[in-house]
CSV table of C-alpha atoms and ligand atoms in Angstrom, one decimal:
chain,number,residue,atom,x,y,z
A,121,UNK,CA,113.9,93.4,92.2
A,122,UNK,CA,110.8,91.3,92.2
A,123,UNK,CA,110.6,90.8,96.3
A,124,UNK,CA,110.9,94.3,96.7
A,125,UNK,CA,108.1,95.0,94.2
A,126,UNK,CA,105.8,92.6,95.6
A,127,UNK,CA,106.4,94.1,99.3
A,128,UNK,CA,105.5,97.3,97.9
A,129,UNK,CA,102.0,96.1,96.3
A,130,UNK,CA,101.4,94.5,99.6
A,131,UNK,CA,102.0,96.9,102.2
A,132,UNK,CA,102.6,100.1,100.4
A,133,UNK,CA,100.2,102.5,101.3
A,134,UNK,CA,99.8,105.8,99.0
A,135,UNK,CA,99.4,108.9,101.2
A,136,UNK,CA,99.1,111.1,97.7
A,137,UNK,CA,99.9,111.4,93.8
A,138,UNK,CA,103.9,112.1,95.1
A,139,UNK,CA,104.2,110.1,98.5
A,140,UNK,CA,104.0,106.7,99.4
A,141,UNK,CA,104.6,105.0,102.8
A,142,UNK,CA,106.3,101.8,103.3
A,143,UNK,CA,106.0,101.9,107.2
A,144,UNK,CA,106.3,98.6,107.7
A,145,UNK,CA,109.1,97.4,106.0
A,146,UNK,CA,111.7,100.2,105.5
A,147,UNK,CA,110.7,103.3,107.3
A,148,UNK,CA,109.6,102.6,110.7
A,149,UNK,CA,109.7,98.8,111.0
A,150,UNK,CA,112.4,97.2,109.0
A,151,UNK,CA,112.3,93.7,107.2
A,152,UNK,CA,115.8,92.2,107.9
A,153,UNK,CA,114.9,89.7,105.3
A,154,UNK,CA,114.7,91.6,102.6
A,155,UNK,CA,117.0,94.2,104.0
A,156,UNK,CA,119.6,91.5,103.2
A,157,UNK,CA,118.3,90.7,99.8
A,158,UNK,CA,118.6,94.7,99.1
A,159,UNK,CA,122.2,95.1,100.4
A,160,UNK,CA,123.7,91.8,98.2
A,161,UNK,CA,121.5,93.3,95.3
A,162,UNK,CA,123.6,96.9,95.7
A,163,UNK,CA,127.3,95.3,96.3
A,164,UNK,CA,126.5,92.5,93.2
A,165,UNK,CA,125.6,95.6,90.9
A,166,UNK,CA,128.5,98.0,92.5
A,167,UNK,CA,131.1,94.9,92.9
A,168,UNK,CA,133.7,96.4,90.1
A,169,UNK,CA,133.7,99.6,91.6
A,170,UNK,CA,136.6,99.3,94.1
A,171,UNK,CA,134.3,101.1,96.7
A,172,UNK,CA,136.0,101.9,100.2
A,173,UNK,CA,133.0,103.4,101.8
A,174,UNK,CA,128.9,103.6,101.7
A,175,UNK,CA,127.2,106.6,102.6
A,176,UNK,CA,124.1,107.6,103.4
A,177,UNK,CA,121.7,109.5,105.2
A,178,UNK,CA,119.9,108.8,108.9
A,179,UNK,CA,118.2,107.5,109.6
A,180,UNK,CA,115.8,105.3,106.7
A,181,UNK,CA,119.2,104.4,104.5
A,182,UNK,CA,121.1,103.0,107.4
A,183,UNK,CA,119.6,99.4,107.0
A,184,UNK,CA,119.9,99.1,103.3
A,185,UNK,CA,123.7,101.2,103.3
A,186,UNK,CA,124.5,98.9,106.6
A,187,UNK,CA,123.8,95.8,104.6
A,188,UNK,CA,125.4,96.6,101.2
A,189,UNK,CA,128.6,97.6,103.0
A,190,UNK,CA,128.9,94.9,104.7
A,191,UNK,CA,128.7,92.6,101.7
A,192,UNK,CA,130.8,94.7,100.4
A,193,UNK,CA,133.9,94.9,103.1
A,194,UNK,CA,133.8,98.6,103.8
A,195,UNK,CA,132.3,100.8,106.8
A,196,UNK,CA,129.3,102.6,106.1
A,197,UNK,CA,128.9,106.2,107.6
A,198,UNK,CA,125.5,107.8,107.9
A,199,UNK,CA,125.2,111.5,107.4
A,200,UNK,CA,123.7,113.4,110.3
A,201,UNK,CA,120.8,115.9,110.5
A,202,UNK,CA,120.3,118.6,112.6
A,203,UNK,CA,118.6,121.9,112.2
A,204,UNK,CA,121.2,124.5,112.6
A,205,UNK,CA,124.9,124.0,114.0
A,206,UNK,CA,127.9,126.3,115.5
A,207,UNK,CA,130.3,126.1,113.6
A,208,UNK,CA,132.6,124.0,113.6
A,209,UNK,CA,136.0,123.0,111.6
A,210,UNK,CA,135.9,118.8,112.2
A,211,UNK,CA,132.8,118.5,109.9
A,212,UNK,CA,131.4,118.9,106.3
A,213,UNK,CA,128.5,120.9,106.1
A,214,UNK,CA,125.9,120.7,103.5
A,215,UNK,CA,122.1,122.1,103.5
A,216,UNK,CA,119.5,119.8,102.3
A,217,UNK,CA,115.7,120.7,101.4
A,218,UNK,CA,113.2,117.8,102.1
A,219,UNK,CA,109.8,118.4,100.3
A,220,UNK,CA,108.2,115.7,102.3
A,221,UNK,CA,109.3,117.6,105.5
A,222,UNK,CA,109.2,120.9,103.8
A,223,UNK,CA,112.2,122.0,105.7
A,224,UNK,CA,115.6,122.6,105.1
A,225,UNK,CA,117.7,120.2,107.4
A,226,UNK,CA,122.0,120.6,107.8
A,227,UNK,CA,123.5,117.4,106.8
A,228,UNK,CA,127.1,116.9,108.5
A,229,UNK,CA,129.8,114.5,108.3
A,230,UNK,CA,133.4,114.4,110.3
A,231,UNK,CA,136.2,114.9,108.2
A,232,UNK,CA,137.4,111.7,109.9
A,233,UNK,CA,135.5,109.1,108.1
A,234,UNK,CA,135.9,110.4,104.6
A,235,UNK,CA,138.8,111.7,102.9
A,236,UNK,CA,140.4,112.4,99.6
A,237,UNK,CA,141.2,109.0,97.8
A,238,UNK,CA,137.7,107.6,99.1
A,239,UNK,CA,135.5,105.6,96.3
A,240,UNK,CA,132.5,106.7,97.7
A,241,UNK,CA,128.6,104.1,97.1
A,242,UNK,CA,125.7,106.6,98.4
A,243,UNK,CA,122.7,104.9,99.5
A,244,UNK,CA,119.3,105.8,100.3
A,245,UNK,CA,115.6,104.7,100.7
A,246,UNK,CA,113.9,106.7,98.3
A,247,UNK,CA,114.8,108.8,95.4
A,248,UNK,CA,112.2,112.0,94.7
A,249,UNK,CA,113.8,115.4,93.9
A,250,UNK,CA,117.0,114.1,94.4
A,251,UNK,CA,118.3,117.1,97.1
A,252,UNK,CA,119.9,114.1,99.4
A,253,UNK,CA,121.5,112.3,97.2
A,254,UNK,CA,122.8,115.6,95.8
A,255,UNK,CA,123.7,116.9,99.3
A,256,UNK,CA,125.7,113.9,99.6
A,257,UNK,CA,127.4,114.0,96.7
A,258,UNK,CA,128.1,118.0,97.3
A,259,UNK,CA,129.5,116.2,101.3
A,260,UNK,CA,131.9,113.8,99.2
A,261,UNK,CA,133.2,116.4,97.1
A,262,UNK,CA,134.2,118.4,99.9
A,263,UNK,CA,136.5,115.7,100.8
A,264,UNK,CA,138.0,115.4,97.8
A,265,UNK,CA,136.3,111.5,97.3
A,266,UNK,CA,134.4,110.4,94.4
A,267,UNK,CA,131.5,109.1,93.9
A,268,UNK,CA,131.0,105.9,92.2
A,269,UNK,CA,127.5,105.5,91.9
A,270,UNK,CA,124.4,106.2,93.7
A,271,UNK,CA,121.8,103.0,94.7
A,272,UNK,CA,118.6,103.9,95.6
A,273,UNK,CA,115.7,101.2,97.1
A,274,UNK,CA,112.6,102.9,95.7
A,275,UNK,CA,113.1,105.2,93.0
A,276,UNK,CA,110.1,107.7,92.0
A,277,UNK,CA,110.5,108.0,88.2
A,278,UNK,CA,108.0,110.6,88.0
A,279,UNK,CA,109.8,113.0,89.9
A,280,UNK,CA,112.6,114.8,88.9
A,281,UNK,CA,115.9,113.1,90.8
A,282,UNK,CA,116.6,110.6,89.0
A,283,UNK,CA,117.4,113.0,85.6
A,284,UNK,CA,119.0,114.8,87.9
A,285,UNK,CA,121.5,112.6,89.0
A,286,UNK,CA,122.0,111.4,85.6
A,287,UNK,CA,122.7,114.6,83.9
A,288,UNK,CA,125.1,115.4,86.7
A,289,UNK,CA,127.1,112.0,85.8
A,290,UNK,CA,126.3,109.8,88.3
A,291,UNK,CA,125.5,106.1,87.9
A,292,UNK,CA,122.0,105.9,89.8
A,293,UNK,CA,120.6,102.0,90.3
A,294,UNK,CA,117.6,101.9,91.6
A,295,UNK,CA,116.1,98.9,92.5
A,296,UNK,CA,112.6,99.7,92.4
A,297,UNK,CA,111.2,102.3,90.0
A,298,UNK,CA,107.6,103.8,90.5
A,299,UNK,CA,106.2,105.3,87.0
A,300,UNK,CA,102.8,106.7,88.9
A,301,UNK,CA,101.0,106.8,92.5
A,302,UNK,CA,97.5,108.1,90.3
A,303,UNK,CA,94.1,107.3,91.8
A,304,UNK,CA,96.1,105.5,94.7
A,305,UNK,CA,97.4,102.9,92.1
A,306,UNK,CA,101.2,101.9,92.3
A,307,UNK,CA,102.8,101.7,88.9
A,308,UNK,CA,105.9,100.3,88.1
A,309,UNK,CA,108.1,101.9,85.2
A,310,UNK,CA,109.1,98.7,84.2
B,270,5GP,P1,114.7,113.8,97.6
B,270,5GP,O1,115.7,114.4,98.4
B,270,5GP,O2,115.2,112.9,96.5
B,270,5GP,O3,113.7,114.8,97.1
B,270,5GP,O4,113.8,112.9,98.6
B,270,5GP,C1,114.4,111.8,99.1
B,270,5GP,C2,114.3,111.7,100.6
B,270,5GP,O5,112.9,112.1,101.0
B,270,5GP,C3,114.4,110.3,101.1
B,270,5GP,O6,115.6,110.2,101.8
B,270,5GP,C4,113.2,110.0,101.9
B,270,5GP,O7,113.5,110.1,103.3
B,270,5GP,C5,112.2,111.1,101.6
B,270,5GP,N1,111.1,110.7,100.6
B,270,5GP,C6,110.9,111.3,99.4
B,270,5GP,N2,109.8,110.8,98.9
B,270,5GP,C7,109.3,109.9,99.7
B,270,5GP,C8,108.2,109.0,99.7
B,270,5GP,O8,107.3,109.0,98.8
B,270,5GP,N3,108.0,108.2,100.8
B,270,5GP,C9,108.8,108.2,101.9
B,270,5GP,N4,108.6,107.4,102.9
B,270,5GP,N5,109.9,109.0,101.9
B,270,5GP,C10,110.2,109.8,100.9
């Protein structure tokens, strides 16, 4: 997505050779501008799909999922964080290892929103390691959903997630890919 590519060049800033920081667009401020670009490019590439429900992950994919589900007619749920839980019986449960945090976060979602029979789009901001996305999927399984595909804004290539995913089955579009983050230099795959 060419908008999306030229934001990054603009105001991307590259904190290392794994992590860059898109602060002012997607992480911390949003653009709604191209927040609404993002979300009809998702639901045009996921429109045969037959989705009833986006998913994602608080709180950085709720603008893009929020977007693409609306486009798309279905609510979107966000998956919540917390650090360690009582247990309880209402909710899914899935642990979640973020190696720009370096900390295991709980990632919960009420039985309520998703249930068996659910065609599931998962959403998120960026793709690395792909232990989100995975937690997610491992969340929709537990419900006894499936899930149809996996859209990701800014996927890092170089990392491992998005083989990952693939391997595992899943359809993973991403709409930005990121080949290298070398010498502060943002490449492109394509
Ligand atoms: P993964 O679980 O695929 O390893 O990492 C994805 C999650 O980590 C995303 O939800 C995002 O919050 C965060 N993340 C991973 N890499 C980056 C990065 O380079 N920049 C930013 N801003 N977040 C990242």
């Amino acid at each position: 997505m060419e908008a999306l590519k030229k934001k990054i060049l603009e105001e991307g800033v590259v904190l290392s050779d794994e992590v860059l920081k898109v602060d002012s667009f997607l992480n911390h401020q949003i653009d709604p501008v191209l927040m609404e670009h993002i979300g009809t490019e998702f639901a045009r590439r996921f429109a045969e799909e037959k989705i009833t429900k986006v998913l994602t992950i608080e709180s950085s994919g709720i603008a893009p999922a929020l977007i693409t589900a609306r486009e798309l007619g279905v609510p979107v749920i966000f998956a919540r964080k917390q650090k360690s839980l009582t247990l309880k019986n209402d909710i899914y449960v899935e642990k979640v290892y973020s190696f720009t945090k370096q900390s295991t976060n709980e990632i919960t979602i009420s039985k309520q929103f998703l249930v068996s029979g659910d065609r599931v789009l998962i959403i998120d901001d960026f793709l690395a390691r792909g232990e989100a996305s995975l937690g997610l999927c491992r969340l929709v399984e537990k419900a006894g959903a499936t899930v149809v595909g996996i859209g990701i804004v800014i996927e890092k290539s170089f990392q491992n997630g998005v083989n990952k995913l693939k391997e595992a089955g899943f359809r993973v579009e991403s709409l930005a890919r990121i080949a290298s983050l070398h010498q502060n230099q943002i490449q492109f795959a394509e």
